[in-house]
Short mmCIF file of C-alpha atoms in Angstrom, two decimals:
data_model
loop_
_atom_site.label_atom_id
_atom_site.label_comp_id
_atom_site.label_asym_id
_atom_site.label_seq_id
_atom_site.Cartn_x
_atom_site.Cartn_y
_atom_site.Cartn_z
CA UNK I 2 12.08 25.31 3.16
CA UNK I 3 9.40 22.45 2.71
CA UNK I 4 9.28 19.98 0.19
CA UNK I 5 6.34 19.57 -2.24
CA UNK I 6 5.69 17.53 -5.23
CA UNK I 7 2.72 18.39 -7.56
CA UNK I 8 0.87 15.83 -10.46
CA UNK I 9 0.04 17.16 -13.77
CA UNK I 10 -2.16 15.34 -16.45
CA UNK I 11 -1.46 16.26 -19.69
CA UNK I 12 -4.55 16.56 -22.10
CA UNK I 13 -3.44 16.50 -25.59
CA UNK I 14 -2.18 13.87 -28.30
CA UNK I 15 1.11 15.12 -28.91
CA UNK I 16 2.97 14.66 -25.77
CA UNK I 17 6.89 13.61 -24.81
CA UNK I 18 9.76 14.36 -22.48
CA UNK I 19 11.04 16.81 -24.43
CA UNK I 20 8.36 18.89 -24.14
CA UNK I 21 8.35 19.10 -20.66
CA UNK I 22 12.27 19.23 -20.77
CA UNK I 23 11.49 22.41 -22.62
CA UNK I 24 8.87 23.14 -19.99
CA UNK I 25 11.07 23.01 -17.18
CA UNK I 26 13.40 25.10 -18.59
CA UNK I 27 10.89 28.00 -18.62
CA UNK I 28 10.36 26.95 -14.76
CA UNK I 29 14.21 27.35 -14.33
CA UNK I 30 14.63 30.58 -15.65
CA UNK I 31 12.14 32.62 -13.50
CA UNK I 32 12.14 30.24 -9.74
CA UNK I 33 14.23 32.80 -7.57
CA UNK I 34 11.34 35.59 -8.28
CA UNK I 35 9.02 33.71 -6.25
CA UNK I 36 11.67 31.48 -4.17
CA UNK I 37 11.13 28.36 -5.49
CA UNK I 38 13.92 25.15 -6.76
CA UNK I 39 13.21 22.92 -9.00
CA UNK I 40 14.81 19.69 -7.90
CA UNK I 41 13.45 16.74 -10.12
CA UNK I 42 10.71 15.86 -12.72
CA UNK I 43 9.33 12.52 -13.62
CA UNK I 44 7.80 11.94 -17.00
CA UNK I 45 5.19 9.20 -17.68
CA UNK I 46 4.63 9.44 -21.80
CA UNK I 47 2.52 6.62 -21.90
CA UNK I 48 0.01 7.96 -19.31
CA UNK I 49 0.84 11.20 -19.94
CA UNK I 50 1.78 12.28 -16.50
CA UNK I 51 4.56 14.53 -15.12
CA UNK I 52 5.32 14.48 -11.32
CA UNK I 53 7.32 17.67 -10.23
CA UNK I 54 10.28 17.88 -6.61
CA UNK I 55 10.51 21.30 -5.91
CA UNK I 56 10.95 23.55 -2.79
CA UNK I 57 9.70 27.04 -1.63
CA UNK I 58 7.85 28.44 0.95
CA UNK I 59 4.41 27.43 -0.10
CA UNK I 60 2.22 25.87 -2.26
CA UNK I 61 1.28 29.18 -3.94
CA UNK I 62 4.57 30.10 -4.98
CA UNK I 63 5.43 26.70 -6.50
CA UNK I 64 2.50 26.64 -8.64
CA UNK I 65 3.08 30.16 -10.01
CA UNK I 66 6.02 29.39 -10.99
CA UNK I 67 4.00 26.72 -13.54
CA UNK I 68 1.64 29.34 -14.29
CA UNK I 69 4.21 32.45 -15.08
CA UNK I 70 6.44 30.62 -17.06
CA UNK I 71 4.10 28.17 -19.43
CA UNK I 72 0.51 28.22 -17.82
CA UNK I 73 1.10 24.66 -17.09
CA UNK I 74 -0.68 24.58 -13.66
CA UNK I 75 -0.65 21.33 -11.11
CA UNK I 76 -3.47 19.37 -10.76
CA UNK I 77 -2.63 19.00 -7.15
CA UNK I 78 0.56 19.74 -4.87
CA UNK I 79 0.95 18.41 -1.54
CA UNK I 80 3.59 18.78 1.04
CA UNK I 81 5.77 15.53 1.55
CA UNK I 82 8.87 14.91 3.74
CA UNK I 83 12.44 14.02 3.16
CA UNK I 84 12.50 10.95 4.94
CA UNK I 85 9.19 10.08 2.67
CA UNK I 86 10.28 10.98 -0.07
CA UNK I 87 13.39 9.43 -0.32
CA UNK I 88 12.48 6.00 0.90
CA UNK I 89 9.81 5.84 -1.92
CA UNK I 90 11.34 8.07 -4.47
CA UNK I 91 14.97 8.29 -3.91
CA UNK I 92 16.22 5.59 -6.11
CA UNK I 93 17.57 6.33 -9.74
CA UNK I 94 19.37 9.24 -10.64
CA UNK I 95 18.76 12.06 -13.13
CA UNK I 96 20.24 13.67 -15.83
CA UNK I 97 19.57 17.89 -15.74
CA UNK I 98 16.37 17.12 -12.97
CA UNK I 99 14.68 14.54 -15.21
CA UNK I 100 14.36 11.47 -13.30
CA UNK I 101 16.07 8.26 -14.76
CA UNK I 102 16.25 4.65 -13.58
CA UNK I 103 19.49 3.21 -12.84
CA UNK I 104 19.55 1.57 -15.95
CA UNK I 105 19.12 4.88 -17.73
CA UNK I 106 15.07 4.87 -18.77
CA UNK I 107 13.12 7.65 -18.01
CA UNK I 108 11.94 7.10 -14.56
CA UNK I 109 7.93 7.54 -14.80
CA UNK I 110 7.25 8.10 -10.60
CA UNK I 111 5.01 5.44 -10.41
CA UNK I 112 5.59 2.94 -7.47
CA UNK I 113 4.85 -0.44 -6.91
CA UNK I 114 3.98 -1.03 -3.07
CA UNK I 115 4.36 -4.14 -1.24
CA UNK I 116 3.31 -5.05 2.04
CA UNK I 117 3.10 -8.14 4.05
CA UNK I 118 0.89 -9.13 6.99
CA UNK I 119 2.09 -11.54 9.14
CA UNK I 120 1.28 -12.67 12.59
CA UNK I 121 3.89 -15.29 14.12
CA UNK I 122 2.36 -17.85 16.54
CA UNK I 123 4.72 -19.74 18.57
CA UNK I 124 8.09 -18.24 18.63
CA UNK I 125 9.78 -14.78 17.64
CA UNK I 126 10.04 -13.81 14.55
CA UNK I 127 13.61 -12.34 13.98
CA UNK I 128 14.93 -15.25 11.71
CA UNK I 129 12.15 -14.75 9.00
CA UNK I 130 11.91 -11.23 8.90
CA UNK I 131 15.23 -11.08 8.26
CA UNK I 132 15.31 -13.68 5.42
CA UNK I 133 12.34 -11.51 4.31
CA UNK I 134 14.15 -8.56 4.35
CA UNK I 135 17.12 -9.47 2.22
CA UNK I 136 15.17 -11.13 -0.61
CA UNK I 137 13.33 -7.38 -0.37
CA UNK I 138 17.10 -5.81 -0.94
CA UNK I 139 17.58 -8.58 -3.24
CA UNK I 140 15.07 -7.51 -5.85
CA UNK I 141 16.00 -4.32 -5.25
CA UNK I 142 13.08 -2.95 -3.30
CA UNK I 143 13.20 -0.59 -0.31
CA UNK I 144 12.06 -1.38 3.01
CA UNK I 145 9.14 1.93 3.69
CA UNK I 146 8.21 1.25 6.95
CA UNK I 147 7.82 -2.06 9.70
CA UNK I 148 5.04 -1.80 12.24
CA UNK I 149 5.14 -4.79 14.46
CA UNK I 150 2.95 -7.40 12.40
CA UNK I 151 3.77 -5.45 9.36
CA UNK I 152 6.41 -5.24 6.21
CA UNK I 153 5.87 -2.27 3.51
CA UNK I 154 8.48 -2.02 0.50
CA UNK I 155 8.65 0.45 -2.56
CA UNK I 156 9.83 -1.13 -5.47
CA UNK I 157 10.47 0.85 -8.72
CA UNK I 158 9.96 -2.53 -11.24
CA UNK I 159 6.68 -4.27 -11.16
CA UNK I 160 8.13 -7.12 -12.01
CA UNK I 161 10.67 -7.56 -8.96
CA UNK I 162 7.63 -6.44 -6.55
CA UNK I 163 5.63 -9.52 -7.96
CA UNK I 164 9.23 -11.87 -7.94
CA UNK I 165 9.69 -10.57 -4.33
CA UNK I 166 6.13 -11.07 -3.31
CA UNK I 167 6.34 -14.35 -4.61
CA UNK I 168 9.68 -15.43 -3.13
CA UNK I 169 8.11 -14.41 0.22
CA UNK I 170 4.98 -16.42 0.41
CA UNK I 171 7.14 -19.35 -0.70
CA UNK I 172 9.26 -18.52 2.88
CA UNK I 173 6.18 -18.25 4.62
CA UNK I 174 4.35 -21.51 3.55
CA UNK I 175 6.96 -23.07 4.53
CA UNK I 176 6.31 -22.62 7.75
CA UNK I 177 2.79 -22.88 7.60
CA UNK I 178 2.45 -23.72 11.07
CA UNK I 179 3.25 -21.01 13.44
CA UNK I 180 2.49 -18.26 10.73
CA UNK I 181 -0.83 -16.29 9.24
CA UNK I 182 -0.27 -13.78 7.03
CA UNK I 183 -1.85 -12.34 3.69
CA UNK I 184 0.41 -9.82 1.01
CA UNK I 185 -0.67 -7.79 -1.29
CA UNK I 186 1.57 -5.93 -4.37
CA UNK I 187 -0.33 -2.60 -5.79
CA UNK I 188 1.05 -0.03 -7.95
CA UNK I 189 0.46 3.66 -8.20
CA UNK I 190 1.48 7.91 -7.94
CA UNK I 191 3.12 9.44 -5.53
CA UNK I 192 0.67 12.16 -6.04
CA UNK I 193 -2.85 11.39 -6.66
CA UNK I 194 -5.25 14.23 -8.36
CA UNK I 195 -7.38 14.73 -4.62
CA UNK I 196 -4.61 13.21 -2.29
CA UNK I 197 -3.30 15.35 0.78
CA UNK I 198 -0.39 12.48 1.45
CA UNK I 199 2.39 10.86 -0.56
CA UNK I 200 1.08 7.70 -2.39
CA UNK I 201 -2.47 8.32 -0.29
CA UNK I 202 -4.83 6.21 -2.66
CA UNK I 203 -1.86 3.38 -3.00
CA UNK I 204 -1.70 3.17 0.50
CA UNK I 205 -5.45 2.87 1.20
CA UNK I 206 -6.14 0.12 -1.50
CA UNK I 207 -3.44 -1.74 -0.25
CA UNK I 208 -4.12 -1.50 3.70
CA UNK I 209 -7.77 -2.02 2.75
CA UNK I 210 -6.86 -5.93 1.20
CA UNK I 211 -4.67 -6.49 3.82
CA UNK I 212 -6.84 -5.74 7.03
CA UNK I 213 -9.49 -8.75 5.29
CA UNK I 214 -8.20 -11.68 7.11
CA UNK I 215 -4.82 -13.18 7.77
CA UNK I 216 -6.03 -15.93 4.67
CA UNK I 217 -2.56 -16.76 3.18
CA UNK I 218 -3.65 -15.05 0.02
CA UNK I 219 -1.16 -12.88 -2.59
CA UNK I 220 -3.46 -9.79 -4.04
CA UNK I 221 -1.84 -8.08 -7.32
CA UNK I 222 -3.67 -5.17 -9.28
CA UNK I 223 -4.13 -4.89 -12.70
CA UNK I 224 -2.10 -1.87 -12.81
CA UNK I 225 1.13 -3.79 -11.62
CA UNK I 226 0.12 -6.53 -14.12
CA UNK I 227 0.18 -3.79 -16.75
CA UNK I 228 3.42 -2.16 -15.73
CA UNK I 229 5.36 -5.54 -15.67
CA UNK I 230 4.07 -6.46 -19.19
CA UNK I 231 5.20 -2.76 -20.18
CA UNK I 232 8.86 -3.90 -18.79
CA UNK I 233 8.39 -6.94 -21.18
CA UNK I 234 9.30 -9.28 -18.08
CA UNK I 235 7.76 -12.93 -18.49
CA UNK I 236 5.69 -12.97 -15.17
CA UNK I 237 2.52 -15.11 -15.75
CA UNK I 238 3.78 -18.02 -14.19
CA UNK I 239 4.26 -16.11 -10.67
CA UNK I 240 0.85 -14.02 -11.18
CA UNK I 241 -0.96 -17.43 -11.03
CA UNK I 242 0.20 -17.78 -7.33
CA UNK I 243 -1.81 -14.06 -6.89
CA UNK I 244 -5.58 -13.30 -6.64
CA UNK I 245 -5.78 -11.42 -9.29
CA UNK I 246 -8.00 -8.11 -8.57
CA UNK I 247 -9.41 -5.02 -10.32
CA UNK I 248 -10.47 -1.34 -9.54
CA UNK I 249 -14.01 -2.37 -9.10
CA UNK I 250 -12.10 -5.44 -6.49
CA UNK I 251 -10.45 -2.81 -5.01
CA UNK I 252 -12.86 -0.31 -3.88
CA UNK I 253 -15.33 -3.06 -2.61
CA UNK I 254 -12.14 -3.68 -0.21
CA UNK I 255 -12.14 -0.14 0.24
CA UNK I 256 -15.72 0.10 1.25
CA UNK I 257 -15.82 -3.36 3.13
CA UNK I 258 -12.61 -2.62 5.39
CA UNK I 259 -14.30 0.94 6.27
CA UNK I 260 -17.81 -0.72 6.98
CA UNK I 261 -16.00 -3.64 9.23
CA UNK I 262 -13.42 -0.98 10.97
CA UNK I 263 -16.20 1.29 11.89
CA UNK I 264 -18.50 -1.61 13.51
CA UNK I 265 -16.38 -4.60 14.50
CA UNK I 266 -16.15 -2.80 18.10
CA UNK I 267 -20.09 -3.61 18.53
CA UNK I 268 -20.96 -7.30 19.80
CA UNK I 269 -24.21 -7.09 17.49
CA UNK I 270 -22.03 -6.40 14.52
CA UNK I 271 -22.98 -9.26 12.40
CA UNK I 272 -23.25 -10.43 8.31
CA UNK I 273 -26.55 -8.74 8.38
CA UNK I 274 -25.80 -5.37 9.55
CA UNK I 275 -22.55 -5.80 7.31
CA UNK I 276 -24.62 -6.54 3.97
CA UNK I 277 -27.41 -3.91 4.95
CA UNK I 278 -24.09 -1.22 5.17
CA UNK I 279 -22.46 -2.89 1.88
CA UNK I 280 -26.11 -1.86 0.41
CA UNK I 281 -26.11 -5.28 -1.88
CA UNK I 282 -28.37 -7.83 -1.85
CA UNK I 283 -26.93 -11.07 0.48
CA UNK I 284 -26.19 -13.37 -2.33
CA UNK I 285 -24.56 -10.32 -4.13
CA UNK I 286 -22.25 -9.71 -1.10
CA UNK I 287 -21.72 -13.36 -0.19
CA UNK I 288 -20.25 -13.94 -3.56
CA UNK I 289 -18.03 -11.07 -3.76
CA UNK I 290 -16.96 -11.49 -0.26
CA UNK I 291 -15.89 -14.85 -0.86
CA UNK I 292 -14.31 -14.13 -4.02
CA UNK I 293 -11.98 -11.70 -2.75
CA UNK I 294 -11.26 -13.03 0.79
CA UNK I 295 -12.31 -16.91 0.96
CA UNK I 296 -15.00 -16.33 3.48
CA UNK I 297 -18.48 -16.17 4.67
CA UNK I 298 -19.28 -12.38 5.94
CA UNK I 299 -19.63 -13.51 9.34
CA UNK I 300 -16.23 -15.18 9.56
CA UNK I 301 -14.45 -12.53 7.75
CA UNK I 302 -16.24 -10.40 11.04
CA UNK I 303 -14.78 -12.10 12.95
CA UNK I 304 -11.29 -12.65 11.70
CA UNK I 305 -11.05 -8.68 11.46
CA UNK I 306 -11.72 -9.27 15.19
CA UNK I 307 -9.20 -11.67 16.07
CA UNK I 308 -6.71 -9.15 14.13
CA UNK I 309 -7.73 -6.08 16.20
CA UNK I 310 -7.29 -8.49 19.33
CA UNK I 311 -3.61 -9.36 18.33
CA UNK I 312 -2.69 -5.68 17.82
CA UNK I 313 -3.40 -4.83 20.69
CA UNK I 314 -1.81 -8.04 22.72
CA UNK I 315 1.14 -6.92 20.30
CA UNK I 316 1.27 -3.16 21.27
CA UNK I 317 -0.48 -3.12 24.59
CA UNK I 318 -0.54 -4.06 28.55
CA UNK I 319 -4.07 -4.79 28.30
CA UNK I 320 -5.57 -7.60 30.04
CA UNK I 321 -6.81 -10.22 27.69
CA UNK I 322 -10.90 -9.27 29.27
CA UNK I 323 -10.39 -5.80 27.87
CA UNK I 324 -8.66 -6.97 24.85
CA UNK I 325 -11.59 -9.07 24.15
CA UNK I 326 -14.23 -6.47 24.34
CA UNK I 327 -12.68 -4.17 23.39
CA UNK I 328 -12.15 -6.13 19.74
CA UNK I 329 -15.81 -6.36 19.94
CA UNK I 330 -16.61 -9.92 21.64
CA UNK I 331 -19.28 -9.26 24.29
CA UNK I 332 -17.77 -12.68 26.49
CA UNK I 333 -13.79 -12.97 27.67
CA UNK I 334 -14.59 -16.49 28.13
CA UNK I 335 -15.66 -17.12 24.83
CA UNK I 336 -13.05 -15.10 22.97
CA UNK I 337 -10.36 -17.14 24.50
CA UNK I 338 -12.08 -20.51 23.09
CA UNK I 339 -12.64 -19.39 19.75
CA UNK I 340 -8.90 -17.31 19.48
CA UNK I 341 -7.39 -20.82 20.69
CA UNK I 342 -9.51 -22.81 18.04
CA UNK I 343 -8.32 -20.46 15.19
CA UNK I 344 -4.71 -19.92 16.11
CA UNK I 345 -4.13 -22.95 18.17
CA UNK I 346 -2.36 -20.91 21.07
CA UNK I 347 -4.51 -19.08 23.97
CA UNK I 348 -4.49 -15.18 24.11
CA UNK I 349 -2.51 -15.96 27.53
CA UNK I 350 0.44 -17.81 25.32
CA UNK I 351 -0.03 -15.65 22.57
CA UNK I 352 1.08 -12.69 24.54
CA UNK I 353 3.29 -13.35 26.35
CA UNK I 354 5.38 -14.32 23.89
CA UNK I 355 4.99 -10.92 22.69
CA UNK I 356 6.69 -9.23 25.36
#
């Protein structure tokens, strides 16, 4: 039968996991009538939320189970898969279904993602990505997913994402050189109150920093900062190597990497047409541009374009004239001259080292 996992906010003072121990009992006793198991809770006292494993043959029943046996309905329930779920999720153990870590706290189902951009130059890539790939299995983090130019890990600690994170950056400065890459470490739910997919609004903040620029910069959330203070971990020394962002940070990246993504294809795509979309005044946008990226508007344009451009010389046959306008630059000739004066390598070079 599928898998689903369901969010509920709790909306009262007195709250604890023994209450929804109790809860879950009441779920046990009456599943078969609608064909539903219980497989695993997670309980999050401090924010006072309870993430529910279960399968069944649909939504419906699942939740009726909640409502038949204490009224305690989901605020949302989506569908995930096993692979999914246990490459974010399938660390810890539990003790009767309630989730533990493997140091025996309660396990609260929040995640803290990290994923790393990086675009190698001159040579392949093998030897760091596998350096960066053990200190990931080092601080206990689990490799989620690696797209070509890519590295996503699930950690369940905040504070061995933002060790990890660190550690990484370190190996890639170090080779300053032949590599551009940025990383970003955000934390968040596997189920989100409006989401359709596992970790959805994680996922989005943290592919939205990541797709502004290949600048060699380290984003971290407040909500991971929180979380590693909560696991009373001495961590301000590596958060000053971080740009250090908020929610209102975030969903400016949100709305900026939308705005760029649906217009970098256009050759008239410029700063103006960027701020006029942003709907903030120019100095307004400037500013906040800079602050989160390091750039003017119109280079940040055009760095989203040189990343679409190595994507596809990555995962393509394209010739480098179709790569070019199709990542939105309206001359071949002129691509190639500005890709060589950012990268130092032509698009010729560039790809075929790539295949």
């Amino acid at each position: 039968m599928p898998l689903y996992m369901d969010i509920h906010n709790v909306d009262t003072d007195e709250f604890s996991a023994e209450d929804v121990v109790k809860a879950h009992m009441e779920d046990l006793a009456i599943q078969d009538q609608f064909g539903v198991k219980q497989l695993k809770y997670w309980v999050n006292e401090q924010a006072k939320t309870i993430f529910c494993l279960m399968d069944g043959p649909n939504k419906k029943a699942c939740n009726e189970v909640h409502l038949q046996s204490h009224g305690g309905t989901a605020c949302n329930i989506i569908e995930v898969s096993d692979n999914e779920y246990q490459l974010f999720m399938g660390q810890g153990t539990d003790i009767n279904d309630l989730a533990q870590t493997d140091s025996g706290e309660l396990d609260s189902g929040f995640r803290t993602i990290l994923l790393a951009n990086i675009i190698c130059l001159y040579r392949n890539n093998g030897s760091f990505v596998e350096q960066i790939q053990k200190l990931i299995n080092e601080h206990k983090g689990v490799i989620v997913r690696e797209p070509d130019n890519q590295i996503m890990a699930s950690f369940v600690y905040a504070t061995d994402a933002i060790m990890c994170a660190s550690l990484i950056k370190n190996l890639l400065d170090s080779d300053h050189d032949t590599l551009e890459f940025n990383l970003a470490v955000i934390s968040g739910k596997p189920v989100d109150e409006e989401s359709e997919t596992f970790f959805e609004e994680t996922k989005s903040k943290i592919n939205s920093l990541c797709s502004l620029g290949l600048n060699k910069r380290m984003f971290l959330d407040k909500d991971t900062i929180a979380l590693a203070d909560k696991e009373l971990s001495d961590q301000k020394e590596k958060q000053n190597n971080f740009t250090l962002i908020n929610s209102e940070d975030i969903q400016f990246s949100i709305d900026l990497s939308e705005v760029i993504s649906d217009n970098f294809v256009r050759p008239e795509f410029n700063s103006e047409n960027l701020i006029a979309l942003l709907g903030l005044s120019k100095s307004s946008a400037s500013r906040k541009i800079k602050s989160l990226t390091g750039m003017a508007p119109n280079q940040l344009i055009q760095e989203t374009r040189f990343q679409k451009a190595i994507n596809y010389m990555v995962q393509s046959n394209k010739t480098i004239a179709e790569i070019a306008y199709e990542s939105g630059f309206n001359s071949p000739t002129y691509f190639t001259r500005a890709f060589k004066k950012r990268f130092r390598v032509s698009p010729t070079d560039f790809a075929k080292q790539q295949s």
